[in-house]
Coordinates of C-alpha atoms in Angstrom, one line a residue:
M1308 CA 61.2 -2.6 -100.8
D1309 CA 62.5 0.9 -101.1
F1310 CA 62.7 3.4 -98.2
Q1311 CA 62.8 7.2 -98.3
I1312 CA 63.3 9.8 -95.5
L1313 CA 64.8 12.7 -97.6
G1314 CA 61.4 14.3 -98.0
Q1315 CA 58.1 12.7 -97.0
V1316 CA 58.9 9.5 -95.0
A1317 CA 57.7 6.6 -97.2
A1318 CA 58.2 3.0 -98.2
T1319 CA 57.4 1.4 -101.5
A1320 CA 57.2 -2.2 -102.7
G1321 CA 57.6 -2.1 -106.4
D1322 CA 55.0 0.4 -107.7
R1323 CA 52.9 0.1 -104.5
A1324 CA 53.2 2.7 -101.7
V1325 CA 53.2 1.1 -98.2
A1326 CA 50.3 2.6 -96.2
L1327 CA 51.6 4.5 -93.1
D1328 CA 49.1 5.7 -90.5
G1329 CA 50.0 9.3 -89.6
A1330 CA 53.0 11.0 -88.1
K1331 CA 53.6 8.6 -85.2
Q1332 CA 53.9 5.5 -87.4
R1333 CA 56.1 7.4 -89.8
T1334 CA 58.2 8.5 -86.8
V1335 CA 58.7 4.9 -85.7
L1336 CA 59.7 3.8 -89.2
A1337 CA 62.1 6.7 -89.7
A1338 CA 63.7 6.3 -86.3
L1339 CA 64.3 2.6 -86.9
L1340 CA 65.7 3.3 -90.3
L1341 CA 68.1 5.9 -88.9
A1342 CA 69.3 3.4 -86.3
H1343 CA 70.8 1.4 -89.2
G1344 CA 70.1 -2.1 -87.9
K1345 CA 70.9 -1.3 -84.3
V1346 CA 68.4 -1.8 -81.5
M1347 CA 66.3 1.3 -80.8
P1348 CA 65.4 1.3 -77.1
D1349 CA 61.8 1.7 -76.1
E1350 CA 62.7 4.8 -74.0
R1351 CA 64.3 6.5 -77.0
L1352 CA 61.4 5.6 -79.4
T1353 CA 58.8 6.8 -76.9
T1354 CA 60.7 10.2 -76.6
L1355 CA 60.8 10.6 -80.4
V1356 CA 57.1 9.9 -80.8
W1357 CA 55.7 11.7 -77.8
G1358 CA 58.4 13.9 -76.3
W1359 CA 59.3 14.1 -72.6
E1360 CA 55.7 13.5 -71.4
P1361 CA 54.4 10.4 -73.1
P1362 CA 50.9 9.1 -72.3
A1363 CA 50.3 6.3 -69.9
T1364 CA 49.4 4.0 -72.8
S1365 CA 52.6 4.8 -74.8
T1366 CA 54.0 1.2 -74.5
N1367 CA 50.9 -0.4 -75.9
Q1368 CA 50.6 2.2 -78.6
L1369 CA 54.2 1.7 -79.6
Y1370 CA 53.6 -2.0 -79.8
T1371 CA 50.6 -1.4 -82.1
Y1372 CA 52.6 0.9 -84.4
V1373 CA 55.4 -1.7 -84.7
S1374 CA 53.0 -4.6 -85.3
R1375 CA 51.3 -2.7 -88.1
L1376 CA 54.6 -1.8 -89.7
R1377 CA 55.7 -5.4 -89.5
T1378 CA 52.6 -6.5 -91.3
R1379 CA 52.7 -3.8 -94.0
L1380 CA 56.4 -4.1 -94.7
G1381 CA 56.1 -7.8 -95.2
A1382 CA 58.7 -10.6 -95.1
D1383 CA 61.4 -8.8 -97.1
V1384 CA 62.5 -6.9 -94.0
A1385 CA 63.0 -8.1 -90.4
L1386 CA 61.4 -6.0 -87.7
E1387 CA 61.9 -7.7 -84.4
R1388 CA 61.8 -7.2 -80.6
V1389 CA 65.3 -7.3 -79.0
G1390 CA 65.5 -6.8 -75.3
A1391 CA 63.8 -3.6 -74.3
G1392 CA 63.7 -2.2 -77.9
Y1393 CA 63.1 -2.9 -81.6
R1394 CA 65.5 -3.5 -84.5
L1395 CA 64.7 -3.1 -88.2
D1396 CA 66.9 -4.9 -90.7
I1397 CA 66.1 -3.9 -94.2
G1398 CA 68.8 -6.1 -95.7
D1399 CA 69.7 -4.9 -99.2
A1400 CA 66.7 -2.7 -99.6
P1401 CA 67.7 0.8 -100.6
L1402 CA 67.4 3.8 -98.3
D1403 CA 67.8 7.2 -99.9
W1404 CA 69.8 8.6 -96.9
D1405 CA 72.4 5.8 -97.2
A1406 CA 72.6 6.4 -101.0
F1407 CA 73.0 10.2 -100.4
R1408 CA 75.8 9.7 -97.9
R1409 CA 77.7 7.3 -100.3
L1410 CA 77.4 9.7 -103.2
A1411 CA 78.3 12.8 -101.1
E1412 CA 81.3 11.1 -99.6
A1413 CA 82.5 10.0 -103.1
G1414 CA 82.0 13.6 -104.3
R1415 CA 84.0 15.0 -101.4
A1416 CA 86.8 12.5 -102.1
D1417 CA 86.8 13.4 -105.8
L1418 CA 87.0 17.1 -104.9
A1419 CA 89.9 16.6 -102.6
A1420 CA 91.7 14.6 -105.3
G1421 CA 91.1 17.3 -108.0
R1422 CA 88.6 15.1 -110.0
Y1423 CA 86.1 18.0 -110.4
E1424 CA 83.9 16.5 -113.1
D1425 CA 83.5 13.3 -111.1
A1426 CA 82.9 15.4 -107.9
S1427 CA 80.2 17.4 -109.7
R1428 CA 78.4 14.3 -111.0
H1429 CA 78.4 12.4 -107.7
L1430 CA 77.3 15.4 -105.7
A1431 CA 74.5 16.3 -108.2
D1432 CA 73.3 12.7 -108.0
A1433 CA 73.3 12.9 -104.2
L1434 CA 71.4 16.1 -104.1
A1435 CA 68.8 14.8 -106.6
L1436 CA 67.7 12.3 -104.0
W1437 CA 66.2 15.0 -101.8
R1438 CA 62.4 15.4 -102.5
G1439 CA 61.9 18.2 -100.0
P1440 CA 62.7 18.8 -96.3
A1441 CA 64.0 15.5 -94.7
L1442 CA 61.7 13.7 -92.4
T1443 CA 58.5 15.3 -93.6
G1444 CA 55.4 13.9 -91.9
V1445 CA 57.0 12.8 -88.6
T1446 CA 56.5 14.2 -85.2
E1447 CA 58.2 17.4 -84.1
H1448 CA 60.3 15.5 -81.6
L1449 CA 62.0 13.3 -84.2
A1450 CA 62.3 16.3 -86.6
E1451 CA 64.0 18.4 -84.0
A1452 CA 66.3 15.5 -82.9
E1453 CA 67.4 14.3 -86.3
G1454 CA 66.5 16.9 -88.9
P1455 CA 69.4 19.3 -88.3
R1456 CA 71.9 16.6 -88.8
L1457 CA 70.4 15.6 -92.2
E1458 CA 70.0 19.2 -93.3
E1459 CA 73.6 19.9 -92.4
A1460 CA 74.7 17.1 -94.6
R1461 CA 72.6 18.5 -97.5
L1462 CA 74.1 21.9 -97.1
A1463 CA 77.7 20.5 -97.0
A1464 CA 76.9 18.7 -100.2
L1465 CA 75.6 21.9 -101.8
E1466 CA 78.8 23.7 -100.8
H1467 CA 81.0 20.9 -102.2
H1468 CA 79.0 20.9 -105.4
A1469 CA 79.4 24.6 -105.8
E1470 CA 83.1 24.3 -105.2
A1471 CA 83.4 21.7 -108.0
A1472 CA 81.4 23.8 -110.3
L1473 CA 83.7 26.8 -109.7
A1474 CA 86.7 24.7 -110.3
L1475 CA 85.2 23.7 -113.7
G1476 CA 84.7 27.4 -114.7
R1477 CA 80.9 27.3 -114.3
H1478 CA 80.8 30.5 -112.3
G1479 CA 78.2 32.2 -114.5
E1480 CA 75.6 29.4 -114.2
M1481 CA 76.2 29.1 -110.4
V1482 CA 75.4 32.7 -109.6
P1483 CA 71.6 32.3 -109.4
A1484 CA 71.7 29.1 -107.4
L1485 CA 74.3 30.5 -105.0
T1486 CA 72.4 33.8 -104.6
R1487 CA 69.3 31.8 -103.5
L1488 CA 71.3 29.7 -101.1
V1489 CA 73.0 32.6 -99.5
H1490 CA 69.6 34.3 -99.0
Q1491 CA 68.2 31.1 -97.4
H1492 CA 71.3 30.6 -95.2
P1493 CA 72.8 34.0 -94.6
V1494 CA 75.3 33.0 -91.8
R1495 CA 76.9 30.1 -93.8
E1496 CA 80.2 31.8 -94.7
R1497 CA 81.3 29.0 -97.1
L1498 CA 78.3 29.6 -99.3
R1499 CA 78.9 33.4 -99.2
C1500 CA 82.6 32.8 -100.2
H1501 CA 81.4 30.7 -103.2
L1502 CA 79.0 33.4 -104.3
M1503 CA 81.6 36.1 -104.0
T1504 CA 84.0 34.0 -106.1
A1505 CA 81.4 33.3 -108.8
L1506 CA 80.5 37.0 -109.0
F1507 CA 84.1 38.1 -109.2
R1508 CA 84.9 35.6 -111.9
S1509 CA 81.8 36.8 -113.8
G1510 CA 83.3 40.3 -113.9
R1511 CA 81.0 41.6 -111.1
Q1512 CA 83.6 42.8 -108.6
A1513 CA 81.3 45.4 -107.0
D1514 CA 78.5 42.9 -106.5
A1515 CA 81.0 40.5 -104.9
L1516 CA 82.0 43.2 -102.4
A1517 CA 78.4 44.0 -101.7
V1518 CA 77.8 40.4 -100.8
Y1519 CA 80.6 40.6 -98.3
E1520 CA 79.2 43.7 -96.7
Q1521 CA 75.8 42.2 -96.5
G1522 CA 77.3 39.1 -94.8
R1523 CA 79.3 41.2 -92.4
A1524 CA 76.2 43.1 -91.4
V1525 CA 74.1 39.9 -90.9
L1526 CA 76.8 38.2 -88.8
A1527 CA 77.1 41.3 -86.6
E1528 CA 73.3 41.8 -86.2
E1529 CA 72.2 38.2 -85.8
L1530 CA 75.2 36.5 -84.1
G1531 CA 77.3 39.4 -82.8
I1532 CA 80.5 38.2 -84.5
D1533 CA 82.8 39.4 -87.3
P1534 CA 83.4 37.4 -90.5
G1535 CA 85.8 34.6 -90.2
D1536 CA 89.4 34.5 -91.5
E1537 CA 88.6 32.9 -94.8
L1538 CA 85.7 35.3 -95.7
R1539 CA 87.8 38.3 -94.7
A1540 CA 90.8 37.0 -96.7
L1541 CA 88.6 36.4 -99.8
H1542 CA 87.2 40.0 -99.4
Q1543 CA 90.7 41.3 -99.4
A1544 CA 91.6 39.3 -102.5
V1545 CA 88.5 40.6 -104.4
L1546 CA 89.1 44.1 -103.2
T1547 CA 92.7 44.1 -104.5
G1548 CA 92.0 42.0 -107.6
T1549 CA 94.5 39.3 -106.5
L1550 CA 91.8 36.6 -107.0
S1551 CA 91.9 36.6 -110.8
P1552 CA 88.9 35.8 -113.0
E1553 CA 90.8 32.9 -114.6
Q1554 CA 91.7 31.2 -111.3
G1555 CA 90.4 27.7 -111.5
A1556 CA 88.2 28.4 -114.6
V1557 CA 88.8 25.5 -116.9
P1558 CA 86.6 24.1 -119.7
A1559 CA 84.4 21.2 -118.7
G1560 CA 86.5 18.0 -119.1
G1561 CA 89.7 19.9 -119.7
P1562 CA 92.8 19.9 -117.6
V1563 CA 92.7 21.7 -114.3
G1564 CA 95.0 24.6 -114.1
S1565 CA 95.7 26.6 -111.0
H1566 CA 94.0 25.4 -107.9
P1567 CA 90.4 26.8 -107.5
F1568 CA 89.3 28.8 -104.5
R1569 CA 89.2 26.3 -101.6
W1570 CA 87.7 26.9 -98.2
G1571 CA 90.5 26.8 -95.7
H1572 CA 93.2 27.4 -98.2
L1573 CA 93.4 31.2 -98.2
P1574 CA 96.2 33.2 -96.8
A1575 CA 95.9 34.2 -93.1
V1576 CA 94.3 37.6 -92.3
A1577 CA 96.4 40.1 -90.5
G1578 CA 96.8 39.0 -87.0
G1579 CA 96.6 35.3 -88.0
G1580 CA 95.1 32.6 -85.8
T1581 CA 91.6 31.4 -85.5
T1582 CA 88.6 33.6 -84.9
G1583 CA 86.9 33.8 -81.5
H1584 CA 88.3 32.9 -78.1
Q1585 CA 90.2 29.8 -77.3
P1586 CA 88.0 28.1 -74.6
A1587 CA 89.5 26.2 -71.7
T1588 CA 86.5 25.3 -69.5
C1589 CA 87.5 21.7 -68.6
P1590 CA 88.1 21.2 -64.9
A1591 CA 91.5 19.7 -63.9
P1592 CA 91.5 15.9 -63.8
P1593 CA 92.0 14.2 -60.4
A1594 CA 95.7 14.3 -59.6
D1595 CA 95.4 10.8 -58.1
F1596 CA 93.7 9.2 -61.1
T1597 CA 94.7 5.5 -61.1
G1598 CA 94.3 2.6 -63.4
R1599 CA 92.2 2.5 -66.6
E1600 CA 95.3 2.4 -68.8
G1601 CA 93.6 0.4 -71.5
E1602 CA 90.5 2.5 -71.5
V1603 CA 92.5 5.8 -71.6
E1604 CA 94.4 4.5 -74.6
E1605 CA 91.3 3.4 -76.4
V1606 CA 89.5 6.7 -75.9
G1607 CA 92.5 8.7 -76.9
A1608 CA 93.1 6.6 -80.0
A1609 CA 89.5 6.9 -81.1
L1610 CA 89.5 10.7 -80.7
R1611 CA 92.8 11.1 -82.6
A1612 CA 91.3 8.9 -85.4
G1613 CA 88.4 11.3 -85.8
H1614 CA 85.7 9.5 -83.9
D1615 CA 83.4 10.9 -81.2
V1616 CA 83.5 8.7 -78.1
V1617 CA 80.8 7.7 -75.6
V1618 CA 82.0 6.4 -72.2
T1619 CA 79.3 4.5 -70.3
G1620 CA 79.2 2.6 -67.1
A1621 CA 77.3 2.2 -63.8
P1622 CA 77.2 5.2 -61.4
G1623 CA 80.5 5.6 -59.6
T1624 CA 82.7 3.9 -62.2
G1625 CA 84.8 7.0 -62.8
K1626 CA 83.5 8.1 -66.2
S1627 CA 83.9 11.8 -65.5
A1628 CA 87.4 11.4 -64.1
L1629 CA 88.5 9.4 -67.1
A1630 CA 87.1 12.0 -69.5
L1631 CA 88.9 14.8 -67.7
W1632 CA 92.1 12.9 -67.6
V1633 CA 91.9 12.2 -71.4
A1634 CA 91.0 15.8 -72.1
A1635 CA 94.0 17.1 -70.2
H1636 CA 96.4 14.7 -71.9
L1637 CA 95.1 15.4 -75.4
A1638 CA 95.4 19.2 -75.1
G1639 CA 98.1 19.2 -77.8
D1640 CA 95.7 17.3 -80.2
F1641 CA 93.0 20.0 -79.8
P1642 CA 95.0 23.3 -80.0
D1643 CA 91.9 25.5 -80.4
G1644 CA 90.5 24.7 -77.0
R1645 CA 88.4 22.4 -74.8
L1646 CA 84.8 22.9 -73.8
H1647 CA 83.2 21.1 -70.8
A1648 CA 79.6 21.0 -69.6
D1649 CA 77.9 18.9 -66.9
L1650 CA 74.6 17.9 -68.5
R1651 CA 73.1 17.1 -65.1
T1652 CA 71.9 19.8 -62.8
A1653 CA 72.6 19.9 -59.0
Q1654 CA 69.1 18.5 -58.5
G1655 CA 69.9 15.5 -60.7
T1656 CA 67.7 16.5 -63.7
P1657 CA 68.9 16.8 -67.3
R1658 CA 70.2 20.2 -68.3
E1659 CA 68.5 21.8 -71.3
P1660 CA 70.8 21.9 -74.4
A1661 CA 69.9 25.6 -74.9
E1662 CA 71.4 26.5 -71.6
V1663 CA 74.6 24.6 -72.3
L1664 CA 74.8 26.2 -75.8
G1665 CA 74.6 29.6 -74.0
L1666 CA 77.6 28.6 -71.8
F1667 CA 79.6 27.4 -74.7
L1668 CA 79.0 30.5 -76.8
G1669 CA 80.1 32.7 -73.9
A1670 CA 83.3 30.7 -73.6
L1671 CA 83.8 31.2 -77.4
G1672 CA 83.6 34.9 -77.0
V1673 CA 80.0 35.8 -77.7
A1674 CA 78.8 38.8 -75.6
P1675 CA 75.7 38.1 -73.4
D1676 CA 73.7 40.8 -75.2
R1677 CA 74.6 39.1 -78.6
L1678 CA 73.4 35.7 -77.5
P1679 CA 70.6 34.3 -79.6
A1680 CA 67.4 33.5 -77.7
G1681 CA 66.4 30.3 -79.5
A1682 CA 68.1 26.9 -79.2
D1683 CA 68.2 26.5 -83.0
E1684 CA 69.9 29.8 -83.5
R1685 CA 72.4 29.1 -80.7
G1686 CA 73.2 25.8 -82.3
Q1687 CA 73.8 27.4 -85.7
L1688 CA 76.1 30.0 -84.2
Y1689 CA 77.9 27.3 -82.1
R1690 CA 78.6 25.2 -85.1
T1691 CA 79.6 28.2 -87.2
L1692 CA 82.2 29.3 -84.5
L1693 CA 83.6 25.7 -84.4
A1694 CA 83.8 25.2 -88.1
G1695 CA 87.4 24.6 -89.1
R1696 CA 88.6 24.6 -85.5
R1697 CA 90.0 21.7 -83.6
V1698 CA 88.2 21.8 -80.2
L1699 CA 87.4 18.9 -77.8
V1700 CA 83.9 19.1 -76.4
V1701 CA 83.4 17.1 -73.2
L1702 CA 79.7 16.4 -72.3
D1703 CA 79.5 14.9 -68.9
N1704 CA 76.6 13.0 -67.3
A1705 CA 74.5 12.9 -70.4
A1706 CA 70.9 11.6 -69.9
E1707 CA 70.3 10.3 -73.4
D1708 CA 71.4 10.9 -77.0
A1709 CA 68.6 13.5 -77.7
Q1710 CA 70.2 15.8 -75.1
V1711 CA 73.6 15.4 -76.8
R1712 CA 72.8 15.9 -80.4
P1713 CA 72.2 19.7 -80.3
L1714 CA 75.6 20.0 -78.7
L1715 CA 77.6 18.2 -81.3
P1716 CA 80.0 20.5 -83.2
G1717 CA 79.0 19.5 -86.7
A1718 CA 81.3 18.9 -89.6
G1719 CA 84.9 19.7 -89.0
P1720 CA 87.9 18.5 -86.9
S1721 CA 86.3 19.1 -83.5
R1722 CA 85.5 16.0 -81.5
T1723 CA 83.1 15.1 -78.7
L1724 CA 83.7 13.0 -75.6
V1725 CA 80.4 12.0 -73.9
T1726 CA 79.9 10.3 -70.5
G1727 CA 76.7 8.8 -69.2
V1728 CA 75.0 5.8 -67.8
R1729 CA 72.1 5.1 -70.2
A1730 CA 72.4 2.6 -73.1
S1731 CA 70.6 5.0 -75.4
L1732 CA 73.8 7.0 -75.8
A1733 CA 75.1 4.2 -78.0
A1734 CA 72.6 5.6 -80.6
L1735 CA 74.9 8.5 -81.4
E1736 CA 76.0 7.8 -85.0
G1737 CA 79.7 7.0 -85.6
A1738 CA 80.6 7.2 -81.9
H1739 CA 83.1 4.8 -80.4
L1740 CA 81.6 3.2 -77.3
V1741 CA 83.8 2.5 -74.2
R1742 CA 82.2 0.8 -71.2
L1743 CA 83.7 1.0 -67.8
G1744 CA 83.3 -1.6 -65.1
P1745 CA 84.9 -2.1 -61.7
L1746 CA 88.6 -1.5 -61.4
E1747 CA 90.9 -4.5 -61.3
P1748 CA 91.8 -5.5 -57.7
A1749 CA 95.3 -4.0 -57.8
A1750 CA 94.1 -0.8 -59.4
A1751 CA 91.4 -0.5 -56.8
V1752 CA 93.8 -0.8 -53.9
G1753 CA 96.1 1.6 -55.8
L1754 CA 93.4 4.3 -55.9
L1755 CA 92.6 3.7 -52.3
A1756 CA 96.3 4.2 -51.4
A1757 CA 96.6 7.3 -53.7
V1758 CA 93.8 9.0 -51.7
A1759 CA 94.5 7.7 -48.2
G1760 CA 98.3 7.6 -48.5
P1761 CA 100.3 4.5 -49.4
A1762 CA 102.0 4.2 -46.0
R1763 CA 98.6 3.8 -44.2
L1764 CA 97.5 0.8 -46.4
A1765 CA 101.0 -0.8 -46.5
Q1766 CA 100.6 -1.5 -42.8
D1767 CA 97.6 -3.8 -43.4
P1768 CA 97.3 -4.9 -47.1
E1769 CA 94.6 -7.5 -46.2
A1770 CA 92.3 -4.8 -44.7
A1771 CA 92.9 -2.6 -47.8
A1772 CA 91.9 -5.5 -50.1
R1773 CA 88.7 -6.0 -48.0
I1774 CA 87.8 -2.3 -48.2
A1775 CA 88.3 -2.4 -52.0
E1776 CA 85.9 -5.3 -52.3
Y1777 CA 83.3 -3.7 -49.9
C1778 CA 83.5 -0.7 -52.3
D1779 CA 82.7 -3.0 -55.3
R1780 CA 86.0 -1.6 -56.6
L1781 CA 84.1 1.4 -57.8
P1782 CA 86.2 4.6 -58.0
L1783 CA 83.6 6.8 -56.3
A1784 CA 83.3 4.4 -53.3
L1785 CA 87.1 3.9 -53.2
R1786 CA 87.6 7.7 -53.2
I1787 CA 85.2 8.2 -50.3
A1788 CA 86.8 5.4 -48.3
G1789 CA 90.3 6.7 -48.9
A1790 CA 89.2 10.3 -48.0
R1791 CA 87.7 9.0 -44.7
L1792 CA 91.0 7.3 -43.8
A1793 CA 92.9 10.5 -44.8
A1794 CA 90.6 12.6 -42.6
R1795 CA 91.2 10.2 -39.6
P1796 CA 95.0 9.6 -39.5
H1797 CA 94.6 7.7 -36.2
W1798 CA 92.4 5.0 -37.8
P1799 CA 94.0 1.8 -39.0
A1800 CA 92.6 0.5 -42.3
A1801 CA 91.0 -2.4 -40.3
R1802 CA 88.8 0.1 -38.5
L1803 CA 87.2 1.3 -41.7
A1804 CA 87.0 -2.3 -43.0
A1805 CA 85.0 -3.3 -39.9
L1806 CA 82.6 -0.3 -40.4
L1807 CA 82.0 -1.4 -44.0
A1808 CA 81.5 -5.1 -43.3
P1809 CA 77.8 -5.0 -42.1
E1810 CA 75.7 -4.7 -45.3
Q1811 CA 72.9 -2.8 -43.6
R1812 CA 75.3 0.2 -42.8
R1813 CA 77.6 0.0 -45.8
L1814 CA 75.9 2.6 -48.0
G1815 CA 75.6 5.0 -45.1
E1816 CA 79.4 4.7 -44.4
L1817 CA 80.2 5.4 -48.1
R1818 CA 79.4 9.1 -47.9
L1819 CA 81.6 12.1 -47.2
G1820 CA 80.8 15.7 -48.0
S1821 CA 79.3 15.9 -51.5
L1822 CA 80.4 12.4 -52.4
D1823 CA 77.7 9.8 -51.8
V1824 CA 77.4 6.4 -53.3
R1825 CA 73.7 6.0 -52.3
A1826 CA 72.9 9.3 -54.0
A1827 CA 74.8 8.4 -57.2
L1828 CA 72.9 5.1 -57.5
R1829 CA 69.6 6.6 -56.6
T1830 CA 69.9 9.2 -59.4
E1831 CA 69.5 6.4 -61.9
L1832 CA 66.9 4.5 -59.9
D1833 CA 64.7 7.6 -59.5
R1834 CA 64.7 8.1 -63.3
L1835 CA 63.0 4.7 -63.8
P1836 CA 59.2 4.3 -64.0
A1837 CA 57.5 2.9 -60.9
P1838 CA 57.1 -0.7 -62.2
A1839 CA 60.9 -0.9 -62.9
R1840 CA 61.7 0.5 -59.5
R1841 CA 59.4 -2.0 -57.8
A1842 CA 60.9 -4.8 -59.9
F1843 CA 64.4 -3.8 -58.9
A1844 CA 63.5 -3.7 -55.2
V1845 CA 61.9 -7.2 -55.4
L1846 CA 64.8 -8.7 -57.3
A1847 CA 67.4 -7.1 -54.9
A1848 CA 65.4 -8.4 -51.9
A1849 CA 65.7 -11.9 -53.2
G1850 CA 69.5 -11.7 -52.7
L1851 CA 70.4 -13.7 -55.7
E1852 CA 74.0 -13.1 -57.1
Q1853 CA 72.6 -13.7 -60.6
L1854 CA 69.3 -14.5 -62.3
D1855 CA 67.8 -15.0 -65.7
A1856 CA 64.4 -14.0 -67.1
A1857 CA 62.7 -17.1 -65.8
D1858 CA 64.0 -16.4 -62.3
A1859 CA 62.8 -12.8 -62.5
A1860 CA 59.4 -13.9 -63.8
A1861 CA 58.9 -16.2 -60.8
L1862 CA 59.9 -13.5 -58.4
L1863 CA 57.8 -10.8 -60.1
D1864 CA 54.8 -13.0 -60.8
T1865 CA 54.8 -12.1 -64.4
G1866 CA 55.5 -13.6 -67.8
T1867 CA 59.0 -14.3 -69.1
D1868 CA 58.9 -11.7 -71.8
D1869 CA 57.7 -9.0 -69.5
A1870 CA 60.3 -10.0 -67.0
E1871 CA 63.0 -9.8 -69.6
E1872 CA 61.8 -6.3 -70.6
L1873 CA 62.1 -5.2 -67.0
L1874 CA 65.6 -6.7 -66.7
E1875 CA 66.7 -4.9 -69.8
E1876 CA 65.3 -1.6 -68.6
L1877 CA 67.3 -2.1 -65.4
A1878 CA 70.4 -3.0 -67.4
D1879 CA 70.0 0.2 -69.5
A1880 CA 70.1 2.1 -66.2
A1881 CA 73.3 0.1 -65.2
L1882 CA 71.6 -1.3 -62.1
L1883 CA 72.0 -4.8 -63.6
D1884 CA 74.7 -6.2 -65.9
G1885 CA 75.0 -9.1 -68.2
W1886 CA 72.8 -11.3 -70.4
P1887 CA 71.1 -13.9 -70.4
L1888 CA 72.3 -14.1 -66.7
Y1889 CA 71.9 -10.7 -65.1
R1890 CA 74.1 -9.7 -62.1
C1891 CA 73.4 -7.0 -59.6
A1892 CA 76.5 -5.4 -58.0
P1893 CA 76.5 -5.6 -54.1
L1894 CA 76.2 -1.9 -53.5
A1895 CA 73.3 -1.6 -56.0
R1896 CA 71.6 -4.6 -54.5
L1897 CA 71.8 -2.9 -51.1
L1898 CA 70.0 0.1 -52.5
G1899 CA 67.3 -2.1 -53.9
Q1900 CA 66.9 -3.8 -50.6
E1901 CA 66.4 -0.4 -49.0
E1902 CA 63.8 0.4 -51.6
H1903 CA 62.0 -2.8 -50.9
S1904 CA 61.7 -2.1 -47.2
A1905 CA 60.6 1.6 -47.8
P1906 CA 56.9 2.2 -47.0
V1907 CA 56.4 3.8 -50.4
L1908 CA 56.4 0.4 -52.0
A1909 CA 53.1 -0.3 -50.4
S1910 CA 51.5 2.2 -52.8
F1911 CA 52.6 0.4 -55.9

């Protein structure tokens, strides 16, 4: 079996092409291939096939597409149902995207080591795998979600291949190809640098200067920015003749002389520094941030090692506070700035990526009247401005990976720290996943004391411990409880513990100002479809501390497989935890019991 997504999505078995029924089935296959053996949740697959408004029959249709794929792919690959999703294991079967990445990475390493012939060969082999635009034949939803990432990798390989060719003295033969590429991608400054270098070394100084002027005009007209440091420095070198025609021009296979033109290795332009503004839009972290020492160290280490990080956990576990704490303490590791966006609106709905890109571009110095209108154009400008810069991008309260992908900085040293509840965020490629649970008992009491004042709680440590447990040791609930004590200095801790003890009033007591535990939990509950909300209410009303799929099937009067799908859907929303025994935290269970008693359930 052989799989291809770099062009028309296809699968072949020997000389036989596997029959694929239209765009939706190709989308399912391509999405599973891009998951690289990980479970692809139903919710994510549905969005990639139908977008944000799937038909009522989407679950059954998805099952049909997967069943047909399983039959047509045969026994050489494993396409199986895992929880509330599907996983495709192709074993040793080749996938052109995997082969491309291996060859492109080998070429990049050869280039960095000065092995220019090897770099040229590896990169040419990588680019030969492309048979047209990637993901041809899939739905627009998958193409929009994944296509830009694959296209960015292709363009980076083209840039590296051109660099290797210039180092080998092949500037004359590269001029036509680079001219075409610059015409197709006029705002990619690296390609323009390569074309200017090739023209200059071919004895065409005036043409090289004209290419610069054309680029300067395009950047100003389309993006409202000036050329970057490297392009301006190369322009100066061409203008003054300090970039000699012989620089880096060596016969094929011969010894490499002086270092070729390399992106990022030009002298600084007058004034120095990076282009654009240095953004600093991250809010200050909570001054009383407490605990999470291990998680803080893990997140920081992953970011320093060059990984993006996803922090997940149930509502109220302090994901946002941890992200802001890490961002503040890693300021020295990201000297070019820190960007922050809350991806959830005040109404609890997902914020559109285009809106967030507009905010980011403004923080990076783009004037409002120069802001591109379309999301794709904004994304291109955003990645262009961050190229070569070390910026930390904090994306808080993400709904799913599709919302995050357009906001990733692209290739370069910038990193992204994402927080959110949903399990689908684990689908972000190469991201390090950190999951938060309740605080340890000592840390929970410590946060309570940090907010309320340590002297208050030292007078009655037993009451403080009870409050922490009534709060499920969740930072949000602990912060509310501590703030209530701080606002009532005459209250002993035992008074608040007594108010929190009755389960029927606990959620109502854990609310102060804009902080509300019930509202935080309900945000995730309301995002669920009606059958999952009803299932959660029924399971919570049963009052079991833990249950398995058989228990849930009995309570829901359904089959075990259907019950397990519902349990996994609730676990994806962090309203349940664990497997094969699922546990519902007390505060979440109280919300489910409220839902069960609500009159609206009668309509389900």
